[in-house]
PDB file of C-alpha atoms in Angstrom:
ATOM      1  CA  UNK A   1       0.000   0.000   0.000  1.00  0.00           C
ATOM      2  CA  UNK A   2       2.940   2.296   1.162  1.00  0.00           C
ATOM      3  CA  UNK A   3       4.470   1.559  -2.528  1.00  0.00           C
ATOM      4  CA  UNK A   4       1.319   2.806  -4.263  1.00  0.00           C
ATOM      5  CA  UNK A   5       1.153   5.979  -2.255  1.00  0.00           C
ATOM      6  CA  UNK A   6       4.947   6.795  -3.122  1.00  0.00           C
ATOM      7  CA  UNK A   7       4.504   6.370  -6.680  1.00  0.00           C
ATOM      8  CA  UNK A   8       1.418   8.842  -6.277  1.00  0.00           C
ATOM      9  CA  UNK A   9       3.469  11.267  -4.597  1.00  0.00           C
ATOM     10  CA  UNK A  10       6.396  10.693  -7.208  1.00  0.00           C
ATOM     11  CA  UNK A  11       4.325  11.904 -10.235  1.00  0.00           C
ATOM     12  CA  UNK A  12       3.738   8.146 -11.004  1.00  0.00           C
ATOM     13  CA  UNK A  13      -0.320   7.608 -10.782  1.00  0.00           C
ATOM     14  CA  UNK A  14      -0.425   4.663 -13.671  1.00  0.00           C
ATOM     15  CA  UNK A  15       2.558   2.986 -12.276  1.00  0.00           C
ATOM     16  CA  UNK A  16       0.681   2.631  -9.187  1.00  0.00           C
ATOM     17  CA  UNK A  17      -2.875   1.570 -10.809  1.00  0.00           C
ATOM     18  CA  UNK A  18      -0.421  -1.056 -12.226  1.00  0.00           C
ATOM     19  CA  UNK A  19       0.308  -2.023  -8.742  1.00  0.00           C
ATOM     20  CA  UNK A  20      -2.470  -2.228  -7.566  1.00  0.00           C
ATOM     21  CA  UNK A  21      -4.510  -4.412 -10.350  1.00  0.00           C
ATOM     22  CA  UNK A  22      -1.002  -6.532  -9.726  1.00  0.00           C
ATOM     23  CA  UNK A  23      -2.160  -6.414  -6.026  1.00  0.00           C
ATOM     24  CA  UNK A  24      -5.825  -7.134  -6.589  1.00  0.00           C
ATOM     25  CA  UNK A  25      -5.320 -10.020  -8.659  1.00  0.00           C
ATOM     26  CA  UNK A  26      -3.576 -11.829  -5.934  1.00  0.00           C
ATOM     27  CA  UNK A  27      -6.728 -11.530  -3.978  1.00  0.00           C
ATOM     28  CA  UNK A  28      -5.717  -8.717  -2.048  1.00  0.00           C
ATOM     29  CA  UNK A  29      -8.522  -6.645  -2.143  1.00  0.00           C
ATOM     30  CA  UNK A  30      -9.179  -3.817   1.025  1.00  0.00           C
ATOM     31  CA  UNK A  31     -10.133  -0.667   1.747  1.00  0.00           C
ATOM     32  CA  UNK A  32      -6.630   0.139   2.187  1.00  0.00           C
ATOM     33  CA  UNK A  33      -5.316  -0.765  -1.316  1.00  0.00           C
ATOM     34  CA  UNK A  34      -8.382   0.777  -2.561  1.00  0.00           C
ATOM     35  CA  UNK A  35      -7.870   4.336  -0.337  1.00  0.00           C
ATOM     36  CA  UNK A  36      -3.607   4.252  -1.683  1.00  0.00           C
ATOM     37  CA  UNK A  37      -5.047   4.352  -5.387  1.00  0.00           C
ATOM     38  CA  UNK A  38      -7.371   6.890  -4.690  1.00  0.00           C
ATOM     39  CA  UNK A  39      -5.035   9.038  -2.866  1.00  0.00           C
ATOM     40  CA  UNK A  40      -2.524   8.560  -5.964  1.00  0.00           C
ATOM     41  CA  UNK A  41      -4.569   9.994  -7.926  1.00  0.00           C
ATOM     42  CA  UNK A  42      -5.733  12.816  -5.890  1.00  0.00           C
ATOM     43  CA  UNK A  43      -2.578  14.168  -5.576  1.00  0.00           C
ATOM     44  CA  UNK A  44      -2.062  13.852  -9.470  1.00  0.00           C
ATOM     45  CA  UNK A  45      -5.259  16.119  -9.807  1.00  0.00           C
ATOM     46  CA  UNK A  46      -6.605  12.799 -11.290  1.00  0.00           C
ATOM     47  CA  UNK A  47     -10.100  13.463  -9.836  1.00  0.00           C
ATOM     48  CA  UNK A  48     -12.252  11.721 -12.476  1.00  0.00           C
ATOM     49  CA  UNK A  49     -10.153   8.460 -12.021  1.00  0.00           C
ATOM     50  CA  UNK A  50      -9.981   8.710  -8.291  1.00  0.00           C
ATOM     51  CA  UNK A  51     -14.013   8.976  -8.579  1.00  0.00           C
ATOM     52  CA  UNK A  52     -14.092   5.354 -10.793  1.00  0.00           C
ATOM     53  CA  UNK A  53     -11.912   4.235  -8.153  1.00  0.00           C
ATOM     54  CA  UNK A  54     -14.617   5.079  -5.528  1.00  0.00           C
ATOM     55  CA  UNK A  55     -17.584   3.864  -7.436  1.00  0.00           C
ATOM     56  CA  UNK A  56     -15.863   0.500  -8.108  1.00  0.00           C
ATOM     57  CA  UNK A  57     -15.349  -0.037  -4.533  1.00  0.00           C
ATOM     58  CA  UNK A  58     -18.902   0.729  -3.332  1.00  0.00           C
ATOM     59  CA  UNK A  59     -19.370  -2.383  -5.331  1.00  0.00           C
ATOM     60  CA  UNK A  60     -17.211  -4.373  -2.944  1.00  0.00           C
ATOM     61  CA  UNK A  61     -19.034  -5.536  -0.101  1.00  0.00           C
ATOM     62  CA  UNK A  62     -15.613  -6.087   2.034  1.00  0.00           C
ATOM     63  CA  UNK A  63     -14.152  -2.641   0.724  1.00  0.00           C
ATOM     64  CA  UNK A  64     -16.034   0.315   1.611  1.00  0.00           C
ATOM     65  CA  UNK A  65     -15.140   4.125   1.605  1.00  0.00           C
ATOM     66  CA  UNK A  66     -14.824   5.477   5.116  1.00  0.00           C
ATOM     67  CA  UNK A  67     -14.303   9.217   6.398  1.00  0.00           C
ATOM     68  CA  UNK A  68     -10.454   9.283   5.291  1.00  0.00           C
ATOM     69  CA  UNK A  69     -11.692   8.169   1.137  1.00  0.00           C
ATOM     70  CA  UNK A  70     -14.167  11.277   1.009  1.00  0.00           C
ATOM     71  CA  UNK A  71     -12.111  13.996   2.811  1.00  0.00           C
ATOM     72  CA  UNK A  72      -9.087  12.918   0.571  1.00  0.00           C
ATOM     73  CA  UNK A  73     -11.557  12.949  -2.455  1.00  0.00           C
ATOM     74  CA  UNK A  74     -13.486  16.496  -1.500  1.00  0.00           C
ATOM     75  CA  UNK A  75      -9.680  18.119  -0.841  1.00  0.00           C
ATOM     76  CA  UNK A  76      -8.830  16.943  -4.803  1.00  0.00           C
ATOM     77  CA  UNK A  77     -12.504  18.267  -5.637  1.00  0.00           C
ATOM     78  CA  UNK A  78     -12.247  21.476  -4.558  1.00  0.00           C
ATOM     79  CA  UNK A  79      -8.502  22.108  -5.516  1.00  0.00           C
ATOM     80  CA  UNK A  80     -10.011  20.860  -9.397  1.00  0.00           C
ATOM     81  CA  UNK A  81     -13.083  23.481  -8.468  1.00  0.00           C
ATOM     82  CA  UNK A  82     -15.263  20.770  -8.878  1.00  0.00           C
ATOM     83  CA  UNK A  83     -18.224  21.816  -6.419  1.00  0.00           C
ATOM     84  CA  UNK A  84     -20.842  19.874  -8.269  1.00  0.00           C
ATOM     85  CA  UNK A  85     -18.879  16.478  -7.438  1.00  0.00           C
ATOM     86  CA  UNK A  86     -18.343  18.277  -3.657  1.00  0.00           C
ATOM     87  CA  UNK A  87     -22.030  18.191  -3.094  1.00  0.00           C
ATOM     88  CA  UNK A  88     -22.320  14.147  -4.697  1.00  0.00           C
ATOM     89  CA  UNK A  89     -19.797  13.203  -1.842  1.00  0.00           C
ATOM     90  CA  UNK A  90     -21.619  14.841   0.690  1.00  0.00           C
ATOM     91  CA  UNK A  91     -24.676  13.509  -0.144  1.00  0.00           C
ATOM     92  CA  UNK A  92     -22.646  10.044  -0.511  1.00  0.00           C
ATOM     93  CA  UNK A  93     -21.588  10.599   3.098  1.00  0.00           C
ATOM     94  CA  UNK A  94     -24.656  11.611   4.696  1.00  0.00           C
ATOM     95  CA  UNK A  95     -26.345   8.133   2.991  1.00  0.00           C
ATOM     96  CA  UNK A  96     -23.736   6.764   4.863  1.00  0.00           C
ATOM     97  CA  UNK A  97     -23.653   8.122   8.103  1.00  0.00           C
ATOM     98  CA  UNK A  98     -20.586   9.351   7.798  1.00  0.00           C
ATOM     99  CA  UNK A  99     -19.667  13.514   9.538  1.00  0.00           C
ATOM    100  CA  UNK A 100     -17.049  15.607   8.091  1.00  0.00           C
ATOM    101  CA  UNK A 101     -14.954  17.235  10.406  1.00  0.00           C
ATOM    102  CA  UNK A 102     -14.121  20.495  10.936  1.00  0.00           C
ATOM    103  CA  UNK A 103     -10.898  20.515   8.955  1.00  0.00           C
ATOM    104  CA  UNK A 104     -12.658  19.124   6.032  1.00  0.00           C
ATOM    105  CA  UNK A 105     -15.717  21.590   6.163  1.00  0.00           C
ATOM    106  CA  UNK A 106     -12.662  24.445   5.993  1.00  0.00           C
ATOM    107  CA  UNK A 107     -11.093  23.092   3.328  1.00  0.00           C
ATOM    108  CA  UNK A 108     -14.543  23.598   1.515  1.00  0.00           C
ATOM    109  CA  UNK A 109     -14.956  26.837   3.144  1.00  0.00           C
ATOM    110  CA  UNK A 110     -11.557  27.816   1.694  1.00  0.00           C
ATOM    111  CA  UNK A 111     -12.299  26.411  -1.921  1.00  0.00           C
ATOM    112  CA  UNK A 112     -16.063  28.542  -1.892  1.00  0.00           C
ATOM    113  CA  UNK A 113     -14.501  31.939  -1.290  1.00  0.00           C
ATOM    114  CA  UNK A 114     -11.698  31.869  -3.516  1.00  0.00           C
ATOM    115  CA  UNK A 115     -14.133  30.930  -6.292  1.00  0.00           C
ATOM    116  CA  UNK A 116     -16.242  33.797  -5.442  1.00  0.00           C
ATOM    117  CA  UNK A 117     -19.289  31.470  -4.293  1.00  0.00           C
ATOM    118  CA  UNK A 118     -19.746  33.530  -1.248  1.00  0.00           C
ATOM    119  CA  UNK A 119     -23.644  32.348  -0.882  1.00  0.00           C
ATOM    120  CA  UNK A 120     -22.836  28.161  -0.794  1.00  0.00           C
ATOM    121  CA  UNK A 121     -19.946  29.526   1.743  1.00  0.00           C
ATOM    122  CA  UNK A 122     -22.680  31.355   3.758  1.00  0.00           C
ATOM    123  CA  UNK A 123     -24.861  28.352   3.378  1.00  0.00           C
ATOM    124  CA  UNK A 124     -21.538  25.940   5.003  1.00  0.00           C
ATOM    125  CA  UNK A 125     -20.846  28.595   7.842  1.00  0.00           C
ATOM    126  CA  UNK A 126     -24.335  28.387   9.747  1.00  0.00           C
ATOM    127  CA  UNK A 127     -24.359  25.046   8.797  1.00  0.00           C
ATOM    128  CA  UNK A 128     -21.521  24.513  10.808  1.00  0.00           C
ATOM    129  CA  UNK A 129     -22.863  26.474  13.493  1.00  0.00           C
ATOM    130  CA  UNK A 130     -26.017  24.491  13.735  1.00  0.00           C
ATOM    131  CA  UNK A 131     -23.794  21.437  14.156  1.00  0.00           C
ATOM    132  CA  UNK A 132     -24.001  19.204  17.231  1.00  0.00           C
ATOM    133  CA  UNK A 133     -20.023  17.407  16.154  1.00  0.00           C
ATOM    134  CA  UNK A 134     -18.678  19.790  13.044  1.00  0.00           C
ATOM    135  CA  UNK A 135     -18.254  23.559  14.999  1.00  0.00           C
ATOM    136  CA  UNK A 136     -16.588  26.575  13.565  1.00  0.00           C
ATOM    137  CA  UNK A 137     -13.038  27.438  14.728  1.00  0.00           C
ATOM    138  CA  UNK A 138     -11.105  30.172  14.731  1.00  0.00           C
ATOM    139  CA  UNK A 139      -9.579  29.090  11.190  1.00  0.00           C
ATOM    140  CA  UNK A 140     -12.861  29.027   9.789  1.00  0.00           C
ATOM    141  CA  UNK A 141     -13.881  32.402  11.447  1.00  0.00           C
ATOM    142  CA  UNK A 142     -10.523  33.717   9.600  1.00  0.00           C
ATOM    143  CA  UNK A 143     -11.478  31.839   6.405  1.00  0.00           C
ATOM    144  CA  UNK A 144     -15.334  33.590   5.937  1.00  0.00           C
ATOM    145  CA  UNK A 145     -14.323  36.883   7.645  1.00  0.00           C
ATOM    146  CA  UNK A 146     -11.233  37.798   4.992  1.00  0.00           C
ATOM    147  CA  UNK A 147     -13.615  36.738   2.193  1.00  0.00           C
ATOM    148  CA  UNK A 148     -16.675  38.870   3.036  1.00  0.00           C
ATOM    149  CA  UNK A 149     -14.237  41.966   3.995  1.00  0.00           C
ATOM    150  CA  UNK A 150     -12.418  41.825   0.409  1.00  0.00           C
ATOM    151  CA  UNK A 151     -16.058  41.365  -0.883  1.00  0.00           C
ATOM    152  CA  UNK A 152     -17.419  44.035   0.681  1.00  0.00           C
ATOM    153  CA  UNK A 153     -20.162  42.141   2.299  1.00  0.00           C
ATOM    154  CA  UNK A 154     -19.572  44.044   5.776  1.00  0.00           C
ATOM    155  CA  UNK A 155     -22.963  42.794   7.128  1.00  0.00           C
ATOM    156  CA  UNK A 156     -21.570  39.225   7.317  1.00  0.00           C
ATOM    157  CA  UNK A 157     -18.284  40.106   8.279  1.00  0.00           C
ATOM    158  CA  UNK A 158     -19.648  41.318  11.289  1.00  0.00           C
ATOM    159  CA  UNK A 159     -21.990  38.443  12.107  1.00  0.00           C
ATOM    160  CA  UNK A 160     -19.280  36.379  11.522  1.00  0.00           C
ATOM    161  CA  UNK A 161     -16.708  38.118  13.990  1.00  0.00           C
ATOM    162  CA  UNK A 162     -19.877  37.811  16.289  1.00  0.00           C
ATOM    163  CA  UNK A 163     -20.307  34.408  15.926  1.00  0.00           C
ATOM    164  CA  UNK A 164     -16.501  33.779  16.538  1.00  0.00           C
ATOM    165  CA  UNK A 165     -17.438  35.352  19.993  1.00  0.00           C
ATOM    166  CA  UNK A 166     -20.038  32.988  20.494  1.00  0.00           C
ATOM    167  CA  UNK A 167     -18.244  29.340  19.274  1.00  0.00           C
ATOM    168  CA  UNK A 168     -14.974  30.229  21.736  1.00  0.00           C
ATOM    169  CA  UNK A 169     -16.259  31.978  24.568  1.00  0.00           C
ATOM    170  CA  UNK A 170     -14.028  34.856  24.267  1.00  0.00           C
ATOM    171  CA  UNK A 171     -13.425  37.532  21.573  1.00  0.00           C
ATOM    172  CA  UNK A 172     -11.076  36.762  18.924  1.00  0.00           C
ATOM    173  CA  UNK A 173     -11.541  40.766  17.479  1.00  0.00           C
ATOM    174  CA  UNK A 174      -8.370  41.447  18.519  1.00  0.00           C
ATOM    175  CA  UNK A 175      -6.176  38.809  17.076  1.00  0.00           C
ATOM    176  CA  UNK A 176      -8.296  39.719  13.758  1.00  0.00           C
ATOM    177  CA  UNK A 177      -7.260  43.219  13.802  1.00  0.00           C
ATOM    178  CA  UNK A 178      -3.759  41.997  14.259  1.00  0.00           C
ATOM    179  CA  UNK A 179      -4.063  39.546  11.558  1.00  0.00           C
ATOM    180  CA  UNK A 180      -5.958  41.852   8.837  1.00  0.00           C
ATOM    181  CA  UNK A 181      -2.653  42.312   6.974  1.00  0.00           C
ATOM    182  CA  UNK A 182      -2.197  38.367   6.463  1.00  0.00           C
ATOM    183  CA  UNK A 183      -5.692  37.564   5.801  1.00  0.00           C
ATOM    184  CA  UNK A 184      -5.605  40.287   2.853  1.00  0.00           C
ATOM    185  CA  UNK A 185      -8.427  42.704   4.659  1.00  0.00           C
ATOM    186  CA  UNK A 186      -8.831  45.703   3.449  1.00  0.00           C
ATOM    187  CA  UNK A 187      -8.615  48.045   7.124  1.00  0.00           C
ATOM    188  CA  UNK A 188     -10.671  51.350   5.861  1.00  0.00           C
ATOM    189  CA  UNK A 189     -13.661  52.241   7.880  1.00  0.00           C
ATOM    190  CA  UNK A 190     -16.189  50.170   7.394  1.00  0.00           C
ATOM    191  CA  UNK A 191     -13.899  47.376   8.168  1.00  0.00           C
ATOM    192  CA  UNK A 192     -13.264  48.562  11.602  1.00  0.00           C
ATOM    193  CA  UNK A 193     -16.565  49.984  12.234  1.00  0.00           C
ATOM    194  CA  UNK A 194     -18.063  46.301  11.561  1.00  0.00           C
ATOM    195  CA  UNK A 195     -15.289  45.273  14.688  1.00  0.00           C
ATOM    196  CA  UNK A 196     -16.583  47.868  16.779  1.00  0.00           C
ATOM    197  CA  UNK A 197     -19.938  47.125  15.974  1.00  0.00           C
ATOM    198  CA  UNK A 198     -19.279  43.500  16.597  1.00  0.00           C
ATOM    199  CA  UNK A 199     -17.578  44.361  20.019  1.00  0.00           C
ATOM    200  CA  UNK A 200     -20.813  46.262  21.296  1.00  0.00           C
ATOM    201  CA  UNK A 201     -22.746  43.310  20.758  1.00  0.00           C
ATOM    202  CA  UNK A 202     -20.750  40.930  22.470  1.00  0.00           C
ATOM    203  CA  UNK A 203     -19.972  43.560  25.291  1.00  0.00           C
ATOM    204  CA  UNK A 204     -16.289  43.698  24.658  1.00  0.00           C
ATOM    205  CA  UNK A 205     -15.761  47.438  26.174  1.00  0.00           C
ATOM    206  CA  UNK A 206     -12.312  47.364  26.381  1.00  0.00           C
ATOM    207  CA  UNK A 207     -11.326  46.022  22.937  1.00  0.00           C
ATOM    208  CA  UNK A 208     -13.536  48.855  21.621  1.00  0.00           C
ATOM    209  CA  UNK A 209     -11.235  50.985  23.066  1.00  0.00           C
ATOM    210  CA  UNK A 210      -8.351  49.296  21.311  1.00  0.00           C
ATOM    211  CA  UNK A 211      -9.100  49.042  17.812  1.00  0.00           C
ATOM    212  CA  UNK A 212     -10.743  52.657  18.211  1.00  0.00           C
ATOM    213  CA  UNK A 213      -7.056  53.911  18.844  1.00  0.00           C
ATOM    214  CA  UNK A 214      -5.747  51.308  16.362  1.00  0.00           C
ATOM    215  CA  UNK A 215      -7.978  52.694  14.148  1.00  0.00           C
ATOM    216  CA  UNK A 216      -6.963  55.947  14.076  1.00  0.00           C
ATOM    217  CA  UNK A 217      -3.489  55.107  13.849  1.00  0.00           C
ATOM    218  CA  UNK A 218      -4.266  53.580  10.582  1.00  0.00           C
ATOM    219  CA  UNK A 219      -5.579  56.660   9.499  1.00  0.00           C
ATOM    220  CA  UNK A 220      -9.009  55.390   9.000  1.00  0.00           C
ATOM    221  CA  UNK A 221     -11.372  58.462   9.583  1.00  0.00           C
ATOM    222  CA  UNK A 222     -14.154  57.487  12.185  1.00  0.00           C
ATOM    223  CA  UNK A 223     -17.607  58.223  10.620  1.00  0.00           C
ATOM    224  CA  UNK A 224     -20.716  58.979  12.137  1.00  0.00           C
ATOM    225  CA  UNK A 225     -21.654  55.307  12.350  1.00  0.00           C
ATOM    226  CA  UNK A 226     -18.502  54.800  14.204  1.00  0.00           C
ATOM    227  CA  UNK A 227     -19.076  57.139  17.202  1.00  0.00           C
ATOM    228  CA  UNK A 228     -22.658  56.400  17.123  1.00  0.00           C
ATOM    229  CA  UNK A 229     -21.752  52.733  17.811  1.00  0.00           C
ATOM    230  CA  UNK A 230     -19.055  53.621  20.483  1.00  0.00           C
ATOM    231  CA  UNK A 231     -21.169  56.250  22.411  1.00  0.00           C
ATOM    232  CA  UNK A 232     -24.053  53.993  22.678  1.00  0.00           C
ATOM    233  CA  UNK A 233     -21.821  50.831  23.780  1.00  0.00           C
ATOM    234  CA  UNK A 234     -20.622  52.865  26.930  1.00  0.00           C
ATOM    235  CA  UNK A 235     -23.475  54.939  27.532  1.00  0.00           C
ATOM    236  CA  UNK A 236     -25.166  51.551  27.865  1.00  0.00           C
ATOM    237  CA  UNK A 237     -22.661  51.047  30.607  1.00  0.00           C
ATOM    238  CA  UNK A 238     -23.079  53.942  32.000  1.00  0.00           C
ATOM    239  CA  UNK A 239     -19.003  54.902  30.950  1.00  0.00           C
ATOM    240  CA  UNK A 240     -19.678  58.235  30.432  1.00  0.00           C
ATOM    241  CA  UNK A 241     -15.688  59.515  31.186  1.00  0.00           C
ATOM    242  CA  UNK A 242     -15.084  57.128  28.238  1.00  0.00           C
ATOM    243  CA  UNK A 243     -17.268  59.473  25.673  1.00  0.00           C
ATOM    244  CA  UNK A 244     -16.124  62.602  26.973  1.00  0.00           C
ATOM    245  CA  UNK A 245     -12.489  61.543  25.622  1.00  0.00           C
ATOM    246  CA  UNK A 246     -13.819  60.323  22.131  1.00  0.00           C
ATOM    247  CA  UNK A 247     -11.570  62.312  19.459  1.00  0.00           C
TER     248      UNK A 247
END
């Protein structure tokens, strides 16, 4: 099995189908031989073979795919930009019983956004957040919040950064901020007024006070929406030192 995974990784995805009909015909047949071929060709951008593969298998009683065949076959998918055959496996999956992880669901995530299908990404998000075993984490939050602030789409930047609040307990708006330059966000003003806005919801008073500065230092004009959402946050609070020293 090792042998037809090397040849995969060599650049050598028929030498290894050789292998493995050498293999088969010796009675050999398993899930594992069947997963090496499949992963040969996946990381030959084979995907239409690797998807034969598959289908022959099902047919095998003793040799079915498990959770490590379709997140190996959905990473080759979405790397192709195949999102039609995405959706097949997961249907394939769910017939099966079988949950992608978290690390799988990103991978789509990833895939979604870069292709500019920001809706089915929307669609995977609160999917993910209505999950009992599959939650969000903070890569994901990164993943969906870069894409909707280089799209514009500040509305569900924000109810993203919010829902980051919610999954880990504990605001991740600062670590974003700090981040924005890696994740490719654009930090004007309606980036940082959808963090501020995000930090009055969940109540995070003193991280408004950082990224207001930070903001600033940027040389990103606060607009009326930005003091509006600031005053109200500590006059809720009753913090009214804190708007007497707005700038």
């Amino acid at each position: 099995m090792k042998l037809i995974v090397l040849l995969g990784k060599s650049g050598q995805p028929h030498r290894a189908h050789q292998l493995f009909d050498t293999i088969k015909e010796e009675g050999c047949e398993s899930t594992e031989l069947y997963t090496a071929l499949i992963a040969a060709y996946c990381q030959n951008n084979l995907v239409d073979e690797a998807i034969l593969t598959l289908d022959e298998m099902k047919d095998l009683p003793q040799c079915q795919p498990d959770f490590s065949i379709y997140s190996t076959l959905i990473k080759a998918c979405v790397d192709a930009l195949k999102f039609e055959l995405v959706e097949l496996l997961y249907e394939e999956m769910a017939e099966r019983s079988i949950t992608p992880n978290t690390s799988t669901q990103n991978i789509v995530l990833s895939g979604y956004g870069k292709a500019g299908r920001c809706d089915q990404m929307e669609k995977m998000l609160l999917s993910m957040m209505e999950s009992t075993t599959c939650k969000p984490d903070v890569e994901t939050m990164n993943i969906v919040i870069s894409v909707f602030a280089n799209k514009g789409q500040i509305d569900m930047m924000e109810k993203c950064i919010c829902a980051s609040y919610d999954v880990h307990g504990q605001p991740q708006l600062i670590t974003l901020v700090n981040l924005a330059g890696k994740l490719q966000i654009r930090e004007n003003t309606s980036f940082y007024n959808a963090v501020i806005s995000a930090c009055a919801k969940t109540e995070a008073l003193m991280e408004i006070e950082i990224i207001f500065k930070r903001m600033k230092e940027k040389q990103c004009q606060p607009d009326d929406t930005t003091y509006s959402v600031v005053i109200e946050a500590y006059r809720k609070e009753g913090m009214n030192d804190k708007i007497h020293c707005l700038k």
